[in-house]
Short mmCIF file of C-alpha atoms and ligand atoms in Angstrom, two decimals:
data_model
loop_
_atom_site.label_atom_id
_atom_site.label_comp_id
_atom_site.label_asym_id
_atom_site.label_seq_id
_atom_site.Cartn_x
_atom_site.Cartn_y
_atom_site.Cartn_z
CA UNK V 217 -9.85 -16.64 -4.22
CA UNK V 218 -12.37 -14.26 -2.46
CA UNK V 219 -11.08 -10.71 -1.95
CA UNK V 220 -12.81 -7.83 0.12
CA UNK V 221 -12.35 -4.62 -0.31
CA UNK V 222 -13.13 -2.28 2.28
CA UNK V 223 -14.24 1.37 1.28
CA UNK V 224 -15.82 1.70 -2.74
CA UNK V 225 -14.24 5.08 -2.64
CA UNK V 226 -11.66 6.72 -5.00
CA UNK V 227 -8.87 4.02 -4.13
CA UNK V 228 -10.61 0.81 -2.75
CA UNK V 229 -12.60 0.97 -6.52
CA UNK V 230 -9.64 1.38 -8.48
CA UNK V 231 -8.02 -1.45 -6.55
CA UNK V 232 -11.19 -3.84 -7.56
CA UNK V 233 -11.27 -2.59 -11.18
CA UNK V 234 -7.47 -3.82 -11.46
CA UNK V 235 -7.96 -7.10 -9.50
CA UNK V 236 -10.92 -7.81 -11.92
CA UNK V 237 -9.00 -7.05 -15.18
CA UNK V 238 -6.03 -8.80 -13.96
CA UNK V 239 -8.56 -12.14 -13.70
CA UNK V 240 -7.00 -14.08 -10.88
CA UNK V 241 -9.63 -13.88 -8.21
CA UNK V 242 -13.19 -15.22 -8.19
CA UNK V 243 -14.64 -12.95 -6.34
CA UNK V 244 -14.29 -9.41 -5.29
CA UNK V 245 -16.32 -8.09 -2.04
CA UNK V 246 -16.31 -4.24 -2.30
CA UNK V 247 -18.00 -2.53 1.27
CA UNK V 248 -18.89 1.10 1.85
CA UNK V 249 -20.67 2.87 4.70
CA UNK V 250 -22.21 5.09 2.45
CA UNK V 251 -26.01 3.43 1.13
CA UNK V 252 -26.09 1.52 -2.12
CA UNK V 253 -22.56 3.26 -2.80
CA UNK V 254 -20.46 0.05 -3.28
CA UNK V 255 -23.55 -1.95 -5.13
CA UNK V 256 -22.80 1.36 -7.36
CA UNK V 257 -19.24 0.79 -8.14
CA UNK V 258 -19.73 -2.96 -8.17
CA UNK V 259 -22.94 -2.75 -11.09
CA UNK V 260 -20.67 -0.39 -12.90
CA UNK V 261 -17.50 -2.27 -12.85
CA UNK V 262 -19.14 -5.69 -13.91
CA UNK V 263 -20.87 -3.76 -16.77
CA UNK V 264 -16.95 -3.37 -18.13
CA UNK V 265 -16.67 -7.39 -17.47
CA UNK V 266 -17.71 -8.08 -21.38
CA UNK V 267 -16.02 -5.21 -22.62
CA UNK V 268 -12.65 -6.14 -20.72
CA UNK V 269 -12.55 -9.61 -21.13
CA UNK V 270 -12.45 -10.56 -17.26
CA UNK V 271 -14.63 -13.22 -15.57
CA UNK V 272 -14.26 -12.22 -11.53
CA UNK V 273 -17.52 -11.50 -10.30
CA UNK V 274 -17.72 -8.23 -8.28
CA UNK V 275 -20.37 -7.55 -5.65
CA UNK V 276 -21.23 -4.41 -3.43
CA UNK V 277 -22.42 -4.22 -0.12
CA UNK V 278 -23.68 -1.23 2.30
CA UNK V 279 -21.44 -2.31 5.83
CA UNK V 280 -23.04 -6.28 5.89
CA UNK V 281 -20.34 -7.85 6.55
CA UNK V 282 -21.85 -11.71 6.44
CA UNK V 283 -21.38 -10.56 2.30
CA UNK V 284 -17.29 -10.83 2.90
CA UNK V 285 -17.09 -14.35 4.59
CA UNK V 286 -14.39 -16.65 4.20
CA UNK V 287 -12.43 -13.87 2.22
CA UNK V 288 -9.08 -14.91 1.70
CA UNK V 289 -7.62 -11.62 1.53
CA UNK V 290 -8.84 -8.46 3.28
CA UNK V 291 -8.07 -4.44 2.40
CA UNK V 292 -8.64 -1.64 4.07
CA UNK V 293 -9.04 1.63 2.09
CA UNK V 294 -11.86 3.22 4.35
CA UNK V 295 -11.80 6.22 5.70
CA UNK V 296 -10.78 10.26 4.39
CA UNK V 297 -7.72 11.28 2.03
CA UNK V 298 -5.74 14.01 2.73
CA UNK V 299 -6.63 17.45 1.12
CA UNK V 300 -3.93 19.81 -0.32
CA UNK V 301 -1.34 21.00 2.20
CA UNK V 302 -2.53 18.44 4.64
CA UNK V 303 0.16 15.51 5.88
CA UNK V 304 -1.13 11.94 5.91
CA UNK V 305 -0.55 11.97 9.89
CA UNK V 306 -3.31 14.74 10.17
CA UNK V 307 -5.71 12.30 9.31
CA UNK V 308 -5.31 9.66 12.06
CA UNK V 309 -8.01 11.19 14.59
CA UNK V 310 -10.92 9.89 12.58
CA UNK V 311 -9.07 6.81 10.56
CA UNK V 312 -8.07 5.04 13.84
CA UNK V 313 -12.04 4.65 14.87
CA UNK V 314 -12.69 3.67 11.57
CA UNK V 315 -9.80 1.12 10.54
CA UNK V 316 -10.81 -0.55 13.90
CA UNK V 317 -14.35 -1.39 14.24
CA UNK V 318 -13.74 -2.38 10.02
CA UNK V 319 -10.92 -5.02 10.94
CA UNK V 320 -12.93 -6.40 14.06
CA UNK V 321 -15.77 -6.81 11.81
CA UNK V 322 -13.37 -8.01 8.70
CA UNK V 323 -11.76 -10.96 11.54
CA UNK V 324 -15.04 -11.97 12.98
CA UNK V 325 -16.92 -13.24 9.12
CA UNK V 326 -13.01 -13.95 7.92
CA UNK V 327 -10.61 -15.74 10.64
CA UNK V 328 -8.42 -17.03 8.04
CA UNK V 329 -7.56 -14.07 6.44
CA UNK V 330 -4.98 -11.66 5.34
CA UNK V 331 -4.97 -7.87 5.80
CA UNK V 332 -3.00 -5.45 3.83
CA UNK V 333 -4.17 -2.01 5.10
CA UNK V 334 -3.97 1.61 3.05
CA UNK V 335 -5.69 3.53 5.07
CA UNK V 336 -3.54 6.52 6.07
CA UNK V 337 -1.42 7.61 7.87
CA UNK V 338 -0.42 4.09 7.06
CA UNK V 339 2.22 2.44 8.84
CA UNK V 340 0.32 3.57 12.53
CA UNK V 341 -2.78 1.87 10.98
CA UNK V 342 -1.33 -1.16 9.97
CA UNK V 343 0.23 -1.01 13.81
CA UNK V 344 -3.50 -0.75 15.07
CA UNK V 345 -4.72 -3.58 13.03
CA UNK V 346 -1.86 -5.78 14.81
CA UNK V 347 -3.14 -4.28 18.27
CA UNK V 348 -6.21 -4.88 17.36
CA UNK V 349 -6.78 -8.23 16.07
CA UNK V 350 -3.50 -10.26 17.74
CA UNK V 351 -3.04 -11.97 14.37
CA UNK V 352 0.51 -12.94 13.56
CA UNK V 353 2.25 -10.77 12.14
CA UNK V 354 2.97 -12.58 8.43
CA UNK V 355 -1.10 -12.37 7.81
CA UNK V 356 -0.95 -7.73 8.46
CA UNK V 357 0.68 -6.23 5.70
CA UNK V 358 0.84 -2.44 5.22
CA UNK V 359 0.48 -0.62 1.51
CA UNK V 360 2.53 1.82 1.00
CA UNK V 361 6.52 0.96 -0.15
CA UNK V 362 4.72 -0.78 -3.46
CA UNK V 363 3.09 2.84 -4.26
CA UNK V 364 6.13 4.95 -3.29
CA UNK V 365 9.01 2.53 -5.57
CA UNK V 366 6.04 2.75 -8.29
CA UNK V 367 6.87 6.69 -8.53
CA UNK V 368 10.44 6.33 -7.69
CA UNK V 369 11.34 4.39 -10.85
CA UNK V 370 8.65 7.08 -12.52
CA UNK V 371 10.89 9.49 -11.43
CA UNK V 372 14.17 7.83 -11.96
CA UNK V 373 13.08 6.77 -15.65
CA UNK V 374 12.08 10.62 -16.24
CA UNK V 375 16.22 11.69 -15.08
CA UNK V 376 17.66 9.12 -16.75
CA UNK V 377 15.12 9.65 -19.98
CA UNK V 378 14.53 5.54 -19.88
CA UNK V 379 11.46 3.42 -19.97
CA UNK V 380 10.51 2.43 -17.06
CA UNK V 381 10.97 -1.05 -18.08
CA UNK V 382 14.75 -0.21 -17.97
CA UNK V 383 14.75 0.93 -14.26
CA UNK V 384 14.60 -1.02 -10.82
CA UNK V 385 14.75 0.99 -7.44
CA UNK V 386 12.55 0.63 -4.30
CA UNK V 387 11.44 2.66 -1.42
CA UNK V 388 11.40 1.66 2.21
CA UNK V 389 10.85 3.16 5.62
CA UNK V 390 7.93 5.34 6.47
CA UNK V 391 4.93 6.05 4.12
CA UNK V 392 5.44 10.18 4.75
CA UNK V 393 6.74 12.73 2.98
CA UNK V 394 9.60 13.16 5.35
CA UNK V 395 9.95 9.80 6.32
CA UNK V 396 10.27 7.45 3.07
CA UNK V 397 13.99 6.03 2.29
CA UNK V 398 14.10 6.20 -1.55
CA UNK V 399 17.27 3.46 -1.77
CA UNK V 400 18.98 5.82 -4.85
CA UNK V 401 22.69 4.10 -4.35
CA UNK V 402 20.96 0.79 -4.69
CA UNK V 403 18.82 1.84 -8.38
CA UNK V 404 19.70 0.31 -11.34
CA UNK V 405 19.11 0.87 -14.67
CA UNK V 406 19.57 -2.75 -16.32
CA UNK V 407 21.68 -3.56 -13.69
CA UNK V 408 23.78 -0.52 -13.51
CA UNK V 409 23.88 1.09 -10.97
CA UNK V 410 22.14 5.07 -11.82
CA UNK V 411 24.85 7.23 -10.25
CA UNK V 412 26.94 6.18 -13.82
CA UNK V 413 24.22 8.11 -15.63
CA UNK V 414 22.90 10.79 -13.07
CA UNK V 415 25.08 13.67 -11.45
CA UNK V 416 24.27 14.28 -7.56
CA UNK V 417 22.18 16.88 -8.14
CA UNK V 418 19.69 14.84 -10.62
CA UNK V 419 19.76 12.49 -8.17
CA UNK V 420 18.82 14.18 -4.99
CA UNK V 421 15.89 15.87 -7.64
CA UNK V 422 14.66 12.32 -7.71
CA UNK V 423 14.31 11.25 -4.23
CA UNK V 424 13.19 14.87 -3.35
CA UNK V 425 10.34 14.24 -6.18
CA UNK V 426 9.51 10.85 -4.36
CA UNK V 427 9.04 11.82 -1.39
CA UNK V 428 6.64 14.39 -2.18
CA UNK V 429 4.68 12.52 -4.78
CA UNK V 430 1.71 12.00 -2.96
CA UNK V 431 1.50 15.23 -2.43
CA UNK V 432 2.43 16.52 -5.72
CA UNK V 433 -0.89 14.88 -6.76
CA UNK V 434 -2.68 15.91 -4.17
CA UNK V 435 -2.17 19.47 -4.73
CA UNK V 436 -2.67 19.22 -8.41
CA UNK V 437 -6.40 16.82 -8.19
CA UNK V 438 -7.78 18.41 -4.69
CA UNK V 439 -7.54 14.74 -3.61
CA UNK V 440 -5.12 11.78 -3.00
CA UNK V 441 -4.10 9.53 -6.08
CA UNK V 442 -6.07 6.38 -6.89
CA UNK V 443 -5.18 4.91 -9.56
CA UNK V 444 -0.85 3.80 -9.35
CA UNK V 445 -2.37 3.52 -5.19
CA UNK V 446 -5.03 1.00 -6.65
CA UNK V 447 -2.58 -0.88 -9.27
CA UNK V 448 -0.07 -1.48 -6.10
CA UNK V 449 -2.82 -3.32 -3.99
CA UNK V 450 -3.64 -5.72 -6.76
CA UNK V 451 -0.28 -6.33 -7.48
CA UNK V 452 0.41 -7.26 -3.55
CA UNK V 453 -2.94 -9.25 -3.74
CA UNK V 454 -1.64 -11.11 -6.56
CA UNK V 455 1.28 -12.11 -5.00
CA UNK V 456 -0.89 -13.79 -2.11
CA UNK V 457 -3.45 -15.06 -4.44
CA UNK V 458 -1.29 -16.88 -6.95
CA UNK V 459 1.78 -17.83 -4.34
CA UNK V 460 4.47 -15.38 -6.03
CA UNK V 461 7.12 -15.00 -3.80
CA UNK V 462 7.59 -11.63 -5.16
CA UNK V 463 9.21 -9.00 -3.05
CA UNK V 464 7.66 -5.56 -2.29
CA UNK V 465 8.71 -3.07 0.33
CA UNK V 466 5.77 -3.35 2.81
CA UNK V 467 5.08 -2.36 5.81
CA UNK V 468 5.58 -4.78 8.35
CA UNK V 469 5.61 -5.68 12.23
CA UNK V 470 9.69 -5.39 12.91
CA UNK V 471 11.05 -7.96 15.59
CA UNK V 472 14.71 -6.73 15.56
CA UNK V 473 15.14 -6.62 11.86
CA UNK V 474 17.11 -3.22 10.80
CA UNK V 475 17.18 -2.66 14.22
CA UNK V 476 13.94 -2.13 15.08
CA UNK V 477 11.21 -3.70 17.32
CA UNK V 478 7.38 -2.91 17.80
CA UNK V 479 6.96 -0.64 14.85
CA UNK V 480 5.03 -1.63 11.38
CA UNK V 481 7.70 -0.18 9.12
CA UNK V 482 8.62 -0.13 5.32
CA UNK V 483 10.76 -3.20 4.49
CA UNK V 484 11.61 -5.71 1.67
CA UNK V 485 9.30 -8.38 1.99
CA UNK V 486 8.56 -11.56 -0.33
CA UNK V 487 4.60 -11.93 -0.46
CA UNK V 488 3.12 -14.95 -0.92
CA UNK V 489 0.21 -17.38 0.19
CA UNK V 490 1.03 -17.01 3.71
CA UNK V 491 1.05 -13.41 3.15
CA UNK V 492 4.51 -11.91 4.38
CA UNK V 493 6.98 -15.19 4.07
CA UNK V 494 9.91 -13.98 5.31
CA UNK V 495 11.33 -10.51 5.76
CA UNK V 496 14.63 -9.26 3.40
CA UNK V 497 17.48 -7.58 5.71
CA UNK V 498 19.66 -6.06 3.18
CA UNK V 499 22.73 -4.77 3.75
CA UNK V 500 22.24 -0.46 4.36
CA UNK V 501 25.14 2.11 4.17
CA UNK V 502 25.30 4.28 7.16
CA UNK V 503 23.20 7.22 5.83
CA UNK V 504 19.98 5.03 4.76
CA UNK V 505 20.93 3.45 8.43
CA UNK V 506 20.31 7.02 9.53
CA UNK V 507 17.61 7.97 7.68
CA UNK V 508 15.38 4.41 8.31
CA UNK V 509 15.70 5.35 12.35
CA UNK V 510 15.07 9.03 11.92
CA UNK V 511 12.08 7.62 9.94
CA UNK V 512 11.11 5.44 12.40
CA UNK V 513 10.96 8.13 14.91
CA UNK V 514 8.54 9.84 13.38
CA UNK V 515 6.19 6.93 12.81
CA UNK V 516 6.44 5.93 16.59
CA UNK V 517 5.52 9.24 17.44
CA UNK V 518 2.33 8.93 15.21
CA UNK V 519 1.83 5.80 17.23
CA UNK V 520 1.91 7.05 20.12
CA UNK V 521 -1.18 9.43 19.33
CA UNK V 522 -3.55 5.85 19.17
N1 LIG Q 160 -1.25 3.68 1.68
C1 LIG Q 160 -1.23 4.39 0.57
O1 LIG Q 160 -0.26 4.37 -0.19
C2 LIG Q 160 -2.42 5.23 0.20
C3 LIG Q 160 -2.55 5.79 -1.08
C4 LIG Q 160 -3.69 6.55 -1.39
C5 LIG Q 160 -4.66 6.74 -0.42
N2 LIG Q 160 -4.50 6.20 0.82
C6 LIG Q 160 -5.51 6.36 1.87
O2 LIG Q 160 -6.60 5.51 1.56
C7 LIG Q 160 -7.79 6.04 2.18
C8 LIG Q 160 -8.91 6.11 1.14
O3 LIG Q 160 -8.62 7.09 0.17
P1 LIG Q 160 -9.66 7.39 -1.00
O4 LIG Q 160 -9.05 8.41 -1.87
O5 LIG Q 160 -10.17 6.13 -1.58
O6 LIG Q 160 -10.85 8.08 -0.15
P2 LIG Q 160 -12.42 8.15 -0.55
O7 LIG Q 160 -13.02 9.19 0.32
O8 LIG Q 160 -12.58 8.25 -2.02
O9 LIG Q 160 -12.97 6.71 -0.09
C9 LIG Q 160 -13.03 6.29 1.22
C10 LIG Q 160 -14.33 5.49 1.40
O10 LIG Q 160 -14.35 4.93 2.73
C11 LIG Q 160 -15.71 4.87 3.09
N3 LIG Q 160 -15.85 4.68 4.54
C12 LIG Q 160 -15.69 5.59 5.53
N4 LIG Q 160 -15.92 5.01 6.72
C13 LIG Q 160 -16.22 3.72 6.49
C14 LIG Q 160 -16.55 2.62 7.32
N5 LIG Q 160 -16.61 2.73 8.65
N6 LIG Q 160 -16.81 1.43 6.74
C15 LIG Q 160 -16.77 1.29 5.39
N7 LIG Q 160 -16.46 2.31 4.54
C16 LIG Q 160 -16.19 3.51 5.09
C17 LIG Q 160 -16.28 6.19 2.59
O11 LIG Q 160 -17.71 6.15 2.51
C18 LIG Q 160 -15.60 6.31 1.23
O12 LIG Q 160 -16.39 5.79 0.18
C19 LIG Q 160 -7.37 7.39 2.76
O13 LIG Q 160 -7.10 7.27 4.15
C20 LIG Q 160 -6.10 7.73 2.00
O14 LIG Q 160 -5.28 8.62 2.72
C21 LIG Q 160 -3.40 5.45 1.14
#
C-alpha cells in the first residue's frame, strides 16, 4: 500500500504522521511545492519511527512526481487555509489552479488510483477533480463529513457530559458553515436516541457548535485545524487500504441519490478497496430534506464560480 500525500503543510503532515503510526501502509509519498519542505517533514517524521513503534517508510519530495508512482491512494491537501473571519468558499480562486494541475500530474504517474481530496472549499474541489480527470466516480472521494461527525459527537458528548465512546451521530451535506446537515434526530447515545437526554435548546447549541467548528478553531489558532482534519484522512485511507467497508459521510458524485444529480455532496458512504462501494440513501425527515437541498444550493453556486 503506497499512499501520496499532496501538500507537507499543516494538514497533509498530520495526515502522514497518523497513517505512519497507524502502520498499515508501506509507504507514504508526502509532495510540496515549497523546496526541500516535504523531505523536511518526511526526515522528521521517520526520526519518530523508533520512538513510535511504526515501520511505514515516509519519503519527501519537492513537486517530482515520478516519486508517487503506482500510489494506490492519492490526497490532496495543497493549497491555502482559510484565515479568521474568512469562509472556506473565499478560497477557491487560487485552490482551483492548484487542485488541478496536482490531480493531472497525480493521474498521469498513478492511473490506478484513488483520490480523496481536502482541499477547500471542498465539495467544488472534489467536483473539479471529477471534471478534471473523467475517473469514475467510486475512485473521487471528498474529506470533509469524516471531520465534521468527528466534532459533532465532540460536541454531543460535551451536552450530554458522555465519553465520546458513548456517542454516535454523523454529519452530511455541504462542508460549510452554513451548509453542513448535523443529523441530531438520528444521534445516539448507546443506541438511544439523544433527544431523551438533551432539551431543544442543548440540542440546537450542538449543531450550531458544529457547524461553526472549523471556524471556532480558526479564530482561536490564526489558522485552520490539522490535527482531528489529519486523523479523518487516515481513517478514510484505512478503510481503502485494509478493505473495511466502513461507512463515512463523504463527499461524493450524486446520480439521483437524495435527489440530487451532478453535485459532489456529503453522503453516507461505505469505503473500501474500490474506494466508494456503494452509496447509503437513508431515510431523511422533511426538514434535513430541506436543509440537504438548501445545502446543495449553495455548493452549486460555488461550482458554478470554476
Ligand atoms: N476538507 C477539510 O475538512 C479540511 C480541513 C482542514 C483544512 N482543509 C484545507 O486543506 C488545505 C490545506 O490546509 P493546511 O492547513 O494544511 O495548509 P498549509 O498552508 O499548512 O499547507 C498547504 C501546503 O500546500 C502546498 N502547496 C501549495 N501549492 C502546491 C502545489 N501546486 N503543489 C504541491 N504543494 C502545494 C504549500 O506549499 C503548503 O505546504 C486548505 O485548503 C484547507 O482549507 C480542508
Amino acid at each position: 500500500m503506497k499512499v501520496t500525500v499532496v501538500g507537507a503543510g499543516a494538514v497533509g503532515a498530520s495526515c502522514a504522521e497518523y497513517i505512519a503510526m497507524k502502520n498499515f501502509a508501506s509507504e507514504v509519498v508526502l509532495l510540496d511545492i515549497k523546496e526541500g519542505y516535504a523531505e523536511g517533514k518526511a526526515m522528521d517524521l521517520m526520526q519518530t519511527a523508533s520512538l513510535m513503534g511504526f515501520d511505514t517508510k515516509i519519503t519527501g519530495s519537492t513537486n517530482d512526481y515520478s516519486k508517487t508512482a503506482n500510489s494506490d491512494v492519492v490526497v490532496i491537501t495543497s493549497g491555502i487555509p482559510r484565515k479568521p473571519g474568512m469562509t472556506r468558499e473565499e478560497l477557491i480562486g487560487i485552490n482551483a489552479g492548484i487542485v488541478k494541475t496536482v490531480a493531472t500530474n497525480l493521474l498521469e504517474h498513478s492511473p490506478n488510483t484513488i483520490f480523496i481530496v481536502v482541499s477547500n472549499p471542498m465539495d467544488t474541489m472534489t467536483y473539479l477533480v471529477h471534471k478534471a480527470t473523467g475517473l469514475p466516480k467510486n475512485r473521487i472521494i471528498g474529506m470533509g463529513g469524516a471531520l465534521d461527525s468527528a466534532r459533532f459527537k465532540y460536541r454531543l458528548a460535551e451536552a450530554l457530559g458522555a465519553p465520546i465512546s458513548d456517542v454516535d451521530g454523523m454529519v452530511i451535506g455541504g462542508h460549510s458553515d452554513v451548509g453542513m446537515v448535523p443529523l441530531i434526530g438520528h444521534a445516539t447515545r448507546n443506541s438511544i436516541k439523544v433527544s431523551e437526554f438533551l432539551s431543544e435548546e442543548q440540542m440546537s447549541w450542538v449543531v450550531e457548535e458544529t457547524k461553526v467548528g472549523g471556524a471556532t478553531l480558526t479564530k482561536l489558532l490564526g489558522t485552520s485545524a490539522w490535527y482531528a482534519p489529519g486523523a479523518a484522512v487516515s481513517s478514510m485511507v484505512q478503510a481503502i487500504a485494509c478493505d473495511q467497508k466502513k461507512m463515512f459521510p463523504c463527499s461524493t458524485m450524486l446520480d439521483g441519490e437524495y435527489g440530487l444529480s451532478d453535485i459532489c455532496i456529503g453522503a453516507p458512504v461505505i469505503l473500501g478497496k474500490d474506494g466508494i462501494e456503494k452509496i447509503v440513501e437513508i431515510e431523511l425527515s422533511d426538514a434535513e430534506k430541506a436543509k440537504m437541498a438548501e445545502s446543495a444550493i449553495g455548493v452549486r453556486n460555488t461550482n458554478a464560480l470554476l
